[in-house]
Short mmCIF file of C-alpha atoms in Angstrom, two decimals:
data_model
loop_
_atom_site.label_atom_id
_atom_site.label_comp_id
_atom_site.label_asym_id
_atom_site.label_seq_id
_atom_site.Cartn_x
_atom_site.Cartn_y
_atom_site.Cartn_z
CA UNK A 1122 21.49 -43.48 -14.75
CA UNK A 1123 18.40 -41.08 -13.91
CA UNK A 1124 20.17 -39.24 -11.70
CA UNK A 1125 23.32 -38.55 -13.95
CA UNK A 1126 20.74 -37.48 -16.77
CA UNK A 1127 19.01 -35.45 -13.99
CA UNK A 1128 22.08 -33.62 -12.79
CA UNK A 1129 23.35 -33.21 -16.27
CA UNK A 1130 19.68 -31.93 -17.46
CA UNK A 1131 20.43 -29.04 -14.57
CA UNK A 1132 23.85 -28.55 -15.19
CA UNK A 1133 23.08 -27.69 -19.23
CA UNK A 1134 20.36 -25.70 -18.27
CA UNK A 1135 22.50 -23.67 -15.97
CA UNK A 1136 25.20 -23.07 -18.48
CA UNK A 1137 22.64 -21.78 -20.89
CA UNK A 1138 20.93 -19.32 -18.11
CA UNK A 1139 24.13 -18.08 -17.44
CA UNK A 1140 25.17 -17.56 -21.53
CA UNK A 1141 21.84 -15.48 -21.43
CA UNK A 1142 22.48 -13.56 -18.83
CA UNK A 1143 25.89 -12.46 -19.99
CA UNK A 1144 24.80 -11.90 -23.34
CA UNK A 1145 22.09 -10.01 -22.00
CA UNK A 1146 24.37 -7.26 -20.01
CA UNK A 1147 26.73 -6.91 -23.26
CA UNK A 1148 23.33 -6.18 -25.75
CA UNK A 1149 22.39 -3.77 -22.78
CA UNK A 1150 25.69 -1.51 -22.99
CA UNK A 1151 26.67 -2.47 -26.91
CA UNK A 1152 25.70 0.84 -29.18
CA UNK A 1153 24.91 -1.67 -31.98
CA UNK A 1154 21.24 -1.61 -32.01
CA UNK A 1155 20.96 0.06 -35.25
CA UNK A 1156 23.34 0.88 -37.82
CA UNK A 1157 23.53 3.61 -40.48
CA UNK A 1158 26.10 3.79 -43.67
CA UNK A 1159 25.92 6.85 -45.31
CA UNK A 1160 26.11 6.48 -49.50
CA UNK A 1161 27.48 9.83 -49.89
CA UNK A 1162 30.11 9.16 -47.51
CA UNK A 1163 31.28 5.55 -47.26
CA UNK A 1164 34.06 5.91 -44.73
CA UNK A 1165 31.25 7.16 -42.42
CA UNK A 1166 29.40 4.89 -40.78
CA UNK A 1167 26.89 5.33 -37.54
CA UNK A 1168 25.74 3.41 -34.55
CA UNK A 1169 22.45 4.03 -32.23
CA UNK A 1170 22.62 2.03 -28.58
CA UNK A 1171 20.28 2.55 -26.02
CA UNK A 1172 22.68 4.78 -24.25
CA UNK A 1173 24.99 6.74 -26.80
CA UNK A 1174 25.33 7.16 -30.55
CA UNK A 1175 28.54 6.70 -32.46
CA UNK A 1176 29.98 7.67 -35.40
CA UNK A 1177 32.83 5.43 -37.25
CA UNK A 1178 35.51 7.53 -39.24
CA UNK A 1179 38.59 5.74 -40.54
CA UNK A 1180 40.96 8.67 -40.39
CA UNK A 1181 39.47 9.61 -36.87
CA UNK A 1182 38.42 6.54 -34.86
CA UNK A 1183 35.25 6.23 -33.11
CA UNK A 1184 33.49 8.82 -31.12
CA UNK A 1185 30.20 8.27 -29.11
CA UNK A 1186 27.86 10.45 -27.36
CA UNK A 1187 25.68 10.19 -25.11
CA UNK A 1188 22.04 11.03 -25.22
CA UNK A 1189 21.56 14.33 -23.44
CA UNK A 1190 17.48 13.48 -21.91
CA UNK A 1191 15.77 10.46 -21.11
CA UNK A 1192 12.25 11.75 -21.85
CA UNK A 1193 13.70 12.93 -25.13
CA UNK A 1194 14.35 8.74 -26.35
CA UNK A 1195 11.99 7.30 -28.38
CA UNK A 1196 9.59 4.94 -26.71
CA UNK A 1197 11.04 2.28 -27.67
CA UNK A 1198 14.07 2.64 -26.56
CA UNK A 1199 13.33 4.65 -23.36
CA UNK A 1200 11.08 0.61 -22.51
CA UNK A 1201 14.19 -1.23 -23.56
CA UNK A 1202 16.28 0.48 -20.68
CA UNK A 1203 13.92 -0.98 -18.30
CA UNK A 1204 13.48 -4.17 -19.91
CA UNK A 1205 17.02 -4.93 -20.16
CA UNK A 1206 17.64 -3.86 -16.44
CA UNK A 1207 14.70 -6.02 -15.66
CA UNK A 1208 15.98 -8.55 -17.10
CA UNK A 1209 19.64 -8.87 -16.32
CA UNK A 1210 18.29 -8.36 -12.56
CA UNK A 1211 15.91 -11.67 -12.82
CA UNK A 1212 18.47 -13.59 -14.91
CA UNK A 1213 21.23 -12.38 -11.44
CA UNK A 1214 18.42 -13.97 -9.10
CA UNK A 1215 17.34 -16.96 -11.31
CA UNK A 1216 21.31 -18.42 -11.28
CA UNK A 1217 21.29 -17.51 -7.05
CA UNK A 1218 17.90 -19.63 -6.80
CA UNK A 1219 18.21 -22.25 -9.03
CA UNK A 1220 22.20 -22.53 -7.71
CA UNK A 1221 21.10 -23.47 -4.20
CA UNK A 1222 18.50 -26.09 -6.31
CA UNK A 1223 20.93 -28.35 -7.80
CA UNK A 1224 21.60 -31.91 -6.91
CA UNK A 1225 25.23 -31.80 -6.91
CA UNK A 1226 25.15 -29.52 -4.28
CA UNK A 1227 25.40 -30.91 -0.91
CA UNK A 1228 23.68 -28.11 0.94
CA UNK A 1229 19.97 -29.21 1.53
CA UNK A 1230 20.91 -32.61 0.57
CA UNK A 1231 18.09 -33.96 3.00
CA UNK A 1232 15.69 -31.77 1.59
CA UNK A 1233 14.79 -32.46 -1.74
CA UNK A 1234 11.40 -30.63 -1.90
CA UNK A 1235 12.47 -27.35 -0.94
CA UNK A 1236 15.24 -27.80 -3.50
CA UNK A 1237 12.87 -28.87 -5.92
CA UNK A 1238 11.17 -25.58 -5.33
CA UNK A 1239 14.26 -23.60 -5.94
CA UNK A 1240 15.17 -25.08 -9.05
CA UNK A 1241 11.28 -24.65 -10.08
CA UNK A 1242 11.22 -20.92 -9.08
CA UNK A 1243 14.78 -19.85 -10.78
CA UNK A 1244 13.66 -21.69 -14.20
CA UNK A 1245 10.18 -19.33 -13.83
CA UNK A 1246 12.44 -16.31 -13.06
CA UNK A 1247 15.24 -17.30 -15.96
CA UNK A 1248 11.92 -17.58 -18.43
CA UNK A 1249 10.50 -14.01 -17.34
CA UNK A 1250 14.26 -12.84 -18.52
CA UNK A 1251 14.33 -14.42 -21.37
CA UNK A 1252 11.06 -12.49 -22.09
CA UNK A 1253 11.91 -9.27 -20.54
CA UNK A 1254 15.05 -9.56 -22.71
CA UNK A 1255 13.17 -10.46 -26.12
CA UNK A 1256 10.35 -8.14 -26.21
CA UNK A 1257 12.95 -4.71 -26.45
CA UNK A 1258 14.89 -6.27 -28.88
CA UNK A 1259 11.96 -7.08 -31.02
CA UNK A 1260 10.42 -3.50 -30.67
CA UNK A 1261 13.32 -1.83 -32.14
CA UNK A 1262 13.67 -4.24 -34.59
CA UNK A 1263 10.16 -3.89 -35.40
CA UNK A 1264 10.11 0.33 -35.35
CA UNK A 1265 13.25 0.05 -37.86
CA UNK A 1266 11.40 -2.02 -40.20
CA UNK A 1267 8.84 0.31 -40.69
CA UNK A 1268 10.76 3.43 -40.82
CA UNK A 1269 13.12 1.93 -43.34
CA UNK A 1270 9.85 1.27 -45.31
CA UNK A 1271 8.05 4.16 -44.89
CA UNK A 1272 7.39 5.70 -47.86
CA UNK A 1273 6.67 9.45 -46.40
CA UNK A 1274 10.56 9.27 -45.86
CA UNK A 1275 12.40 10.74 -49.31
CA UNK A 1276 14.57 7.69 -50.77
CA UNK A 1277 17.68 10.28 -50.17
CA UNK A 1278 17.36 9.71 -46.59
CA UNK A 1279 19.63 6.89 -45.14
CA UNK A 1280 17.83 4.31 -43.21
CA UNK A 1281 18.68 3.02 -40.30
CA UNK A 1282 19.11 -1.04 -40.34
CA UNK A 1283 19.54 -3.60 -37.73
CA UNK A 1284 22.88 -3.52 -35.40
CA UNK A 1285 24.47 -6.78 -34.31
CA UNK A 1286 23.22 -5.86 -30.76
CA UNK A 1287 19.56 -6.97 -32.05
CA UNK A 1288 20.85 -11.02 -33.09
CA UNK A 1289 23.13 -11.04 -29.63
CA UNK A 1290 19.65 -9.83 -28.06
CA UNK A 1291 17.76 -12.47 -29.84
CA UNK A 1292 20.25 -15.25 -28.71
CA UNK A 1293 20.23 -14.43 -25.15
CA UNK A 1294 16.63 -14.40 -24.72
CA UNK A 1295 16.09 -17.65 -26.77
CA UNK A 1296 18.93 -19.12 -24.26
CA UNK A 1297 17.82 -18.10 -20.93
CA UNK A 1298 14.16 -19.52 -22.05
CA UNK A 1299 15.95 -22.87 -23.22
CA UNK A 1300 17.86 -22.90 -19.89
CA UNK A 1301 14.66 -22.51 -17.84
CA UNK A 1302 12.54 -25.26 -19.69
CA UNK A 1303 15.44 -27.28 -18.88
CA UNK A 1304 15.93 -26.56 -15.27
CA UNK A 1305 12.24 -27.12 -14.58
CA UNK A 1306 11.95 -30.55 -16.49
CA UNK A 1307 14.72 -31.90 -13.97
CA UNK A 1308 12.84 -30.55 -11.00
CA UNK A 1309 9.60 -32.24 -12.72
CA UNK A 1310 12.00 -35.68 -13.16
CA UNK A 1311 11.58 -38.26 -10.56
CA UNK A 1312 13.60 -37.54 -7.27
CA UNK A 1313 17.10 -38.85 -7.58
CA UNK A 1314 18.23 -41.91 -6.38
CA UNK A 1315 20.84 -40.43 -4.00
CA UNK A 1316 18.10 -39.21 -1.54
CA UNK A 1317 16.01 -42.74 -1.45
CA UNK A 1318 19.47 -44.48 -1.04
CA UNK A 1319 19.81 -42.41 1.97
CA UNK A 1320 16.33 -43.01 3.42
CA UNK A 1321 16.77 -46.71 2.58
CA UNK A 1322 20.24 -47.18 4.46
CA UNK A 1323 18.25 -45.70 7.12
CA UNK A 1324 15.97 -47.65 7.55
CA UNK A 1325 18.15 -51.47 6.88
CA UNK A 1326 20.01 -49.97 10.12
CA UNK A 1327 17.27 -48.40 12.47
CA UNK A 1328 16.39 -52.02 13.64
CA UNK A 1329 19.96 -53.47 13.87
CA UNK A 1330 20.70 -50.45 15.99
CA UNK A 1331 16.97 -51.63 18.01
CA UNK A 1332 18.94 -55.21 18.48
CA UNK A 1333 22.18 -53.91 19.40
CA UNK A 1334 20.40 -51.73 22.47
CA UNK A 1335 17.60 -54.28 23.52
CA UNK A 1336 18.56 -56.08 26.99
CA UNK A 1337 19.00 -59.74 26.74
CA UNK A 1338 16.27 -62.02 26.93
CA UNK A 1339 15.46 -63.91 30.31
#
């Protein structure tokens, strides 16, 4: 029964790592991070990624562009980029290391420390996504915030407000920090059974095979 919980334990938290990691690539590349609607013009509405801005017309469609410089982003959003590389890079290496970890995988069966390890070290690297993945998303949400309070800013001016992007953002790091808590409380867990029962059949034969070999007695 401990080693069904175990296995399960890993198997949930690998399933959440992953949902994480995925959602973490699409709130890289979605142009929702902010949103704009524009009183004057209702049929109007914009969108500000971390790559491109669009605009949303319903007689013409949507059409993004690009931003022209790097150095020319706002801080905030020139840190996301690396953040969200960094972490849909970690999240990639946490589901290789703590893969090779499980205990449903027969590779390494025999060595259940090292495996230990693994599943240890890719529930450290899925929680260092999950952070690497929350702390962008919670700048920009915390820079539009104060801009759409700022009262230097005329009240004719449209704020900007907070793109779907931000809550996908917010899920996936809250996920791949869930899915490494759980990883590394099954590598904490007692040892599974499967590895003792191998150890123990071992041993119940080692001296039958001494009988079987031993010359008989004069």
């Amino acid at each position: 029964m401990a080693f069904v919980f175990r296995v399960a334990m890993q198997f949930v938290g690998l399933l959440l790592s992953l949902l994480g990691w995925v959602l973490s690539i699409i709130t890289t590349y979605l142009p929702h991070w902010k949103n704009l609607n524009l009183d004057l013009n209702e049929m109007e509405n914009w969108t500000m990624g971390l790559w491109q801005t669009c605009v949303i017309q319903e007689e013409v469609g949507r059409q993004c562009k690009d931003f022209d410089s790097f150095l020319a982003l706002p801080a905030e959003l020139r840190i996301s980029r690396i953040l969200m590389f960094l972490s849909n890079g970690l999240g990639f290496l946490g589901l290789l290391v703590s893969g090779f970890g499980l205990d449903c995988l027969r590779i390494g069966e025999r060595q259940q420390e090292l495996k230990k390890r693994l599943l240890i070290l890719g529930g450290i690297l899925f929680w260092t996504a999950g952070i690497a993945a929350l702390v962008p998303v919670s700048w920009v949400a915390h820079r539009t915030v104060q801009e759409f309070w700022d009262e230097t800013i005329p009240e004719i001016v449209p704020r900007w407000e907070f793109g779907e992007a931000l809550f996908i953002g917010w899920f996936a790091g809250f996920s791949l920090l869930l899915g490494g808590c759980l990883l590394n409380c099954a590598a904490c867990s007692t040892q599974a059974p499967l590895a003792s029962g191998h150890y123990a059949v071992a041993e119940t034969q080692c001296p039958c095979l001494e009988n079987a070999t031993a010359g008989p007695k004069v």
